[in-house]
Amino acid sequence: MGFQEEKSATPFRIGLYGRRGSGKTSLINALTGKHSALVRALHRNDIERVYKVLSIKGIGQITFSEMSGTDDMWKHDNFGQESAQASVKETDLALVLFREADMHGELIWFRNFQKAGKPVIPVISRVDALGDGGRVLARIVEQKTGQEPLCVSAMTGDGLEELREEIVKRFSEVFGGYAVKGSLVGEGELVLLVSPQEIRGAKSKESLPQFKLLCELLGRKCLVMSCVPEMLEETLAKLTEPPKLIITDGAHLDEMREKKPADSMLTSFAVLSEDCEEEDE
Ligand SMILES: Nc1nc2c(ncn2[C@@H]2O[C@H](COP(=O)(O)OP(=O)(O)O)[C@@H](O)[C@H]2O)c(=O)[nH]1
Ligand SMILES: [Mg+2]
């Protein structure tokens, strides 16, 4: 995978979250093979965000940003509700860097992204400096997040290839989101909505993001099919071609990623309803 530096802003945004010194800048440099000065720096409520725009071949341009702040903030959950929400909204894919057993703030960021249905990858950083290659810390992080973290060293390059692969895999979700926003799904193309069971008991169905999305897709003359997660295999078996796009909720993204046909893009209702809000503004 080749990277090229680009100047213009991009819709694909990877955010690195971790306290100062956790190795965010080094990781961006290692992932991109660049060691140039960062493009742009902003300061907002003591939270440092630094942006760097690059492109990954086959994916397109990506803006990397990093969120730092003082150690105190990470220990006491003092991120500021508004700026934390804004930052989740501005990020398509998050890498949360864990470095030590005290991971209070890191877990809050991780869960913020999970709740928003955004792809998030836990990373154990600077593993060359940890005696056991980060294994103990990785186990704790896995217990707390429910997701196996990737152990990475920007210095030795260990784990970088796995991280790149994971990023590319997760990007199919973001692609799916933009496919609806842009013109990638249109007349005659098949979209499968995999809705949670709870949809049956929902009271005001008109306000559900699923319903808004259905209207949008039908308006575009897409072919829309819908099922609950347990009926995925049966539904796919009835189709003569894989759906162009599968949309589900945050809680089922991992399961769908495992089960979906390789050619189908995947995204979540949360990513899409946020796009709709942005368009309304
Ligand atoms: N041993 C080791 N040191 C690292 C690694 N990544 C970063 N560092 C060092 O950790 C310090 C903080 O790194 P930096 O990338 O600036 O962290 P940031 O504040 O999160 O952006 C620097 O002195 C880096 O040289 C790594 O993988 N291994
Ligand atoms: Mg930095």
XYZ file of N, CA, C and O in Angstrom, residues 131-227:
388
model
N 8.101 -5.208 28.529
C 8.890 -6.438 28.647
C 8.269 -7.634 27.942
O 8.960 -8.417 27.305
N 6.956 -7.774 28.014
C 6.307 -8.982 27.487
C 5.684 -8.746 26.114
O 4.792 -9.492 25.695
N 6.129 -7.695 25.432
C 5.565 -7.394 24.109
C 4.119 -6.936 24.194
O 3.383 -6.977 23.211
N 3.696 -6.515 25.376
C 2.347 -5.953 25.541
C 1.266 -6.984 25.820
O 0.084 -6.651 25.861
N 1.687 -8.261 26.042
C 0.671 -9.321 26.159
C -0.282 -9.142 27.341
O -1.485 -9.292 27.199
N 0.280 -8.791 28.516
C -0.569 -8.650 29.712
C -1.555 -7.493 29.515
O -2.768 -7.633 29.724
N -1.022 -6.377 29.058
C -1.871 -5.213 28.831
C -2.950 -5.540 27.781
O -4.119 -5.167 27.928
N -2.557 -6.270 26.748
C -3.505 -6.622 25.685
C -4.667 -7.442 26.253
O -5.820 -7.263 25.854
N -4.330 -8.332 27.204
C -5.390 -9.165 27.782
C -6.384 -8.319 28.584
O -7.589 -8.513 28.502
N -5.838 -7.366 29.340
C -6.723 -6.500 30.129
C -7.602 -5.666 29.191
O -8.805 -5.548 29.389
N -6.991 -5.126 28.161
C -7.746 -4.285 27.219
C -8.839 -5.116 26.535
O -9.974 -4.659 26.362
N -8.505 -6.350 26.195
C -9.506 -7.204 25.541
C -10.685 -7.469 26.475
O -11.848 -7.426 26.062
N -10.366 -7.718 27.757
C -11.452 -7.944 28.725
C -12.344 -6.726 28.847
O -13.558 -6.823 28.905
N -11.726 -5.548 28.864
C -12.498 -4.320 29.115
C -13.236 -3.825 27.877
O -14.272 -3.174 27.986
N -12.680 -4.073 26.692
C -13.310 -3.531 25.477
C -14.106 -4.596 24.717
O -14.933 -4.268 23.883
N -13.795 -5.867 24.986
C -14.451 -6.933 24.227
C -13.878 -7.076 22.824
O -14.427 -7.755 21.974
N -12.766 -6.416 22.572
C -12.151 -6.469 21.243
C -10.655 -6.738 21.409
O -10.027 -6.171 22.304
N -10.109 -7.602 20.563
C -8.690 -7.919 20.690
C -7.856 -6.747 20.179
O -8.009 -6.341 19.027
N -6.973 -6.190 21.026
C -6.197 -5.043 20.556
C -5.037 -5.477 19.657
O -4.630 -6.644 19.693
N -4.517 -4.559 18.860
C -3.333 -4.831 18.054
C -2.121 -4.263 18.778
O -2.157 -3.133 19.264
N -1.061 -5.076 18.894
C 0.167 -4.632 19.562
C 1.121 -4.069 18.522
O 1.474 -4.762 17.569
N 1.503 -2.812 18.697
C 2.231 -2.116 17.645
C 3.440 -1.370 18.203
O 3.381 -0.821 19.295
N 4.517 -1.371 17.452
C 5.647 -0.501 17.794
C 5.997 0.347 16.579
O 6.335 -0.192 15.517
N 5.917 1.653 16.747
C 6.279 2.552 15.646
C 7.778 2.474 15.419
O 8.267 2.705 14.316
N 8.515 2.129 16.480
C 9.970 2.131 16.389
C 10.497 0.917 15.628
O 11.289 1.052 14.710
N 10.022 -0.288 15.984
C 10.548 -1.492 15.321
C 9.699 -1.896 14.114
O 10.100 -2.727 13.311
N 8.502 -1.335 14.010
C 7.621 -1.692 12.898
C 6.751 -2.911 13.198
O 5.919 -3.305 12.382
N 6.902 -3.493 14.378
C 6.090 -4.664 14.735
C 4.602 -4.306 14.727
O 4.197 -3.289 15.298
N 3.800 -5.139 14.099
C 2.348 -4.970 14.129
C 1.808 -3.916 13.173
O 0.600 -3.759 13.039
N 2.697 -3.211 12.476
C 2.212 -2.127 11.600
C 1.406 -2.664 10.423
O 0.381 -2.102 10.036
N 1.885 -3.793 9.853
C 1.194 -4.334 8.684
C -0.214 -4.798 9.071
O -1.176 -4.546 8.352
N -0.326 -5.439 10.248
C -1.638 -5.889 10.726
C -2.549 -4.680 10.942
O -3.734 -4.728 10.638
N -1.986 -3.605 11.466
C -2.797 -2.410 11.708
C -3.276 -1.804 10.384
O -4.442 -1.442 10.249
N -2.385 -1.745 9.392
C -2.788 -1.233 8.080
C -3.941 -2.066 7.506
O -4.907 -1.543 6.988
N -3.787 -3.400 7.622
C -4.833 -4.290 7.092
C -6.160 -4.064 7.797
O -7.222 -4.042 7.175
N -6.099 -3.905 9.102
C -7.316 -3.687 9.891
C -7.976 -2.364 9.481
O -9.193 -2.270 9.375
N -7.153 -1.346 9.240
C -7.689 -0.046 8.830
C -8.428 -0.190 7.494
O -9.547 0.285 7.333
N -7.799 -0.890 6.557
C -8.426 -1.060 5.239
C -9.745 -1.822 5.378
O -10.764 -1.454 4.785
N -9.737 -2.850 6.239
C -10.951 -3.648 6.450
C -12.070 -2.775 7.032
O -13.200 -2.784 6.547
N -11.734 -2.011 8.053
C -12.740 -1.177 8.698
C -13.246 -0.077 7.779
O -14.343 0.434 7.939
N -12.408 0.297 6.808
C -12.829 1.380 5.933
C -13.994 1.010 5.035
O -14.694 1.875 4.545
N -14.217 -0.284 4.869
C -15.355 -0.656 4.014
C -16.644 -0.132 4.648
O -17.597 0.222 3.962
N -16.679 -0.033 5.989
C -17.865 0.506 6.660
C -18.055 1.977 6.341
O -19.148 2.438 6.060
N -16.935 2.694 6.411
C -17.010 4.129 6.142
C -17.397 4.347 4.684
O -18.217 5.191 4.367
N -16.828 3.542 3.807
C -17.179 3.622 2.401
C -18.677 3.461 2.211
O -19.307 4.174 1.460
N -19.228 2.473 2.926
C -20.659 2.217 2.828
C -21.443 3.467 3.176
O -22.402 3.824 2.508
N -21.013 4.152 4.240
C -21.690 5.367 4.681
C -21.688 6.429 3.593
O -22.711 7.034 3.281
N -20.550 6.602 2.970
C -20.472 7.613 1.930
C -21.140 7.161 0.637
O -21.517 7.976 -0.185
N -21.284 5.833 0.513
C -21.947 5.330 -0.688
C -23.385 5.806 -0.734
O -23.935 6.093 -1.788
N -24.032 5.898 0.425
C -25.413 6.365 0.458
C -25.444 7.881 0.315
O -26.223 8.450 -0.436
N -24.527 8.537 1.008
C -24.482 9.991 0.964
C -24.156 10.462 -0.456
O -24.762 11.382 -0.978
N -23.205 9.822 -1.075
C -22.839 10.169 -2.439
C -23.755 9.426 -3.403
O -24.890 9.129 -3.098
N -23.238 9.068 -4.551
C -24.144 8.447 -5.524
C -23.723 7.017 -5.825
O -23.969 6.511 -6.906
N -23.088 6.341 -4.859
C -22.591 4.996 -5.140
C -23.683 3.923 -5.137
O -23.512 2.874 -5.724
N -24.783 4.171 -4.398
C -25.904 3.246 -4.572
C -27.043 4.002 -5.241
O -27.412 5.094 -4.833
N -27.579 3.405 -6.271
C -28.607 4.088 -7.034
C -29.574 3.102 -7.641
O -29.708 1.963 -7.166
N -30.235 3.536 -8.715
C -31.305 2.769 -9.341
C -30.905 1.307 -9.605
O -29.842 1.042 -10.166
N -31.765 0.409 -9.159
C -31.578 -1.007 -9.458
C -30.551 -1.708 -8.590
O -30.316 -2.901 -8.751
N -29.923 -0.985 -7.658
C -28.912 -1.639 -6.828
C -29.504 -2.099 -5.499
O -30.364 -1.432 -4.921
N -29.000 -3.254 -5.056
C -29.608 -3.925 -3.911
C -28.961 -3.510 -2.585
O -27.749 -3.562 -2.431
N -29.805 -3.072 -1.655
C -29.325 -2.688 -0.320
C -30.041 -3.562 0.706
O -31.261 -3.719 0.644
N -29.287 -4.161 1.628
C -29.886 -5.018 2.654
C -29.795 -4.332 4.014
O -28.706 -3.971 4.468
N -30.953 -4.111 4.633
C -30.977 -3.504 5.966
C -31.102 -4.622 6.992
O -32.090 -5.362 6.988
N -30.088 -4.770 7.830
C -30.151 -5.790 8.878
C -30.473 -5.072 10.183
O -29.627 -4.425 10.792
N -31.751 -5.159 10.566
C -32.210 -4.373 11.719
C -32.270 -5.236 12.962
O -32.559 -6.419 12.893
N -32.021 -4.633 14.117
C -32.099 -5.406 15.360
C -33.537 -5.837 15.634
O -34.480 -5.234 15.141
N -33.668 -6.882 16.435
C -34.983 -7.409 16.826
C -35.877 -6.331 17.425
O -37.074 -6.320 17.225
N -35.233 -5.379 18.185
C -36.016 -4.393 18.939
C -36.905 -3.550 18.034
O -37.829 -2.909 18.493
N -36.595 -3.542 16.739
C -37.366 -2.710 15.822
C -38.855 -3.080 15.858
O -39.725 -2.249 15.687
N -39.123 -4.363 16.179
C -40.522 -4.816 16.226
C -41.315 -4.098 17.305
O -42.490 -3.820 17.148
N -40.650 -3.821 18.441
C -41.357 -3.209 19.553
C -41.316 -1.684 19.528
O -41.906 -1.037 20.381
N -40.610 -1.103 18.557
C -40.431 0.353 18.550
C -41.772 1.064 18.386
O -42.621 0.627 17.615
N -41.959 2.167 19.125
C -43.263 2.850 19.105
C -43.399 3.801 17.915
O -44.204 3.579 17.027
N -42.594 4.873 17.897
C -42.774 5.823 16.793
C -41.840 5.459 15.648
O -40.716 5.933 15.561
N -42.313 4.572 14.805
C -41.456 4.020 13.754
C -40.966 5.087 12.773
O -39.897 4.968 12.197
N -41.764 6.155 12.615
C -41.387 7.193 11.648
C -40.086 7.887 12.024
O -39.405 8.434 11.187
N -39.788 7.882 13.332
C -38.590 8.621 13.743
C -37.338 7.741 13.711
O -36.247 8.191 13.977
N -37.502 6.469 13.411
C -36.345 5.584 13.385
C -35.436 5.930 12.210
O -35.919 6.200 11.113
N -34.121 5.897 12.450
C -33.211 6.162 11.327
C -33.432 5.167 10.189
O -33.293 5.508 9.009
N -33.839 3.927 10.556
C -34.076 2.905 9.531
C -35.165 3.335 8.550
O -35.089 3.090 7.362
N -36.188 3.988 9.107
C -37.322 4.400 8.270
C -36.913 5.540 7.332
O -37.225 5.518 6.137
N -36.179 6.494 7.880
C -35.714 7.626 7.055
C -34.851 7.114 5.901
O -34.954 7.557 4.768
N -34.016 6.154 6.255
C -33.105 5.604 5.266
C -33.869 4.860 4.174
O -33.563 4.983 2.986
N -34.887 4.106 4.585
C -35.698 3.367 3.624
C -36.305 4.336 2.604
O -36.272 4.094 1.397
N -36.840 5.462 3.094
C -37.436 6.461 2.196
C -36.385 6.985 1.217
O -36.640 7.099 0.018
N -35.213 7.280 1.753
C -34.131 7.817 0.917
C -33.752 6.815 -0.185
O -33.634 7.159 -1.354
N -33.622 5.543 0.215
C -33.180 4.526 -0.748
C -34.252 4.251 -1.800
O -33.957 4.106 -2.985
N -35.519 4.185 -1.359
C -36.602 3.939 -2.319
C -36.723 5.117 -3.281
O -36.981 4.926 -4.473
N -36.506 6.307 -2.754
C -36.529 7.510 -3.607
C -35.500 7.418 -4.724
O -35.676 7.955 -5.810
N -34.424 6.732 -4.431
C -33.366 6.553 -5.439
C -33.595 5.342 -6.333
O -32.716 4.949 -7.095
N -34.720 4.666 -6.133
C -35.056 3.448 -6.887
C -34.082 2.300 -6.597
O -33.796 1.474 -7.473
N -33.520 2.293 -5.385
C -32.720 1.135 -4.978
C -33.681 -0.010 -4.679
O -34.854 0.211 -4.385
N -33.174 -1.237 -4.745
C -33.964 -2.394 -4.325
C -33.598 -2.645 -2.877
O -32.421 -2.860 -2.570
N -34.577 -2.567 -1.986
C -34.255 -2.663 -0.568
C -34.840 -3.928 0.030
O -36.006 -4.249 -0.180
N -33.999 -4.645 0.742
C -34.456 -5.841 1.428
C -34.095 -5.668 2.904
O -33.143 -4.979 3.229
N -34.865 -6.289 3.775
C -34.642 -6.088 5.193
C -34.776 -7.406 5.947
O -35.618 -8.233 5.602
N -33.946 -7.608 6.964
C -34.086 -8.809 7.797
C -33.509 -8.549 9.184
O -32.847 -7.535 9.398
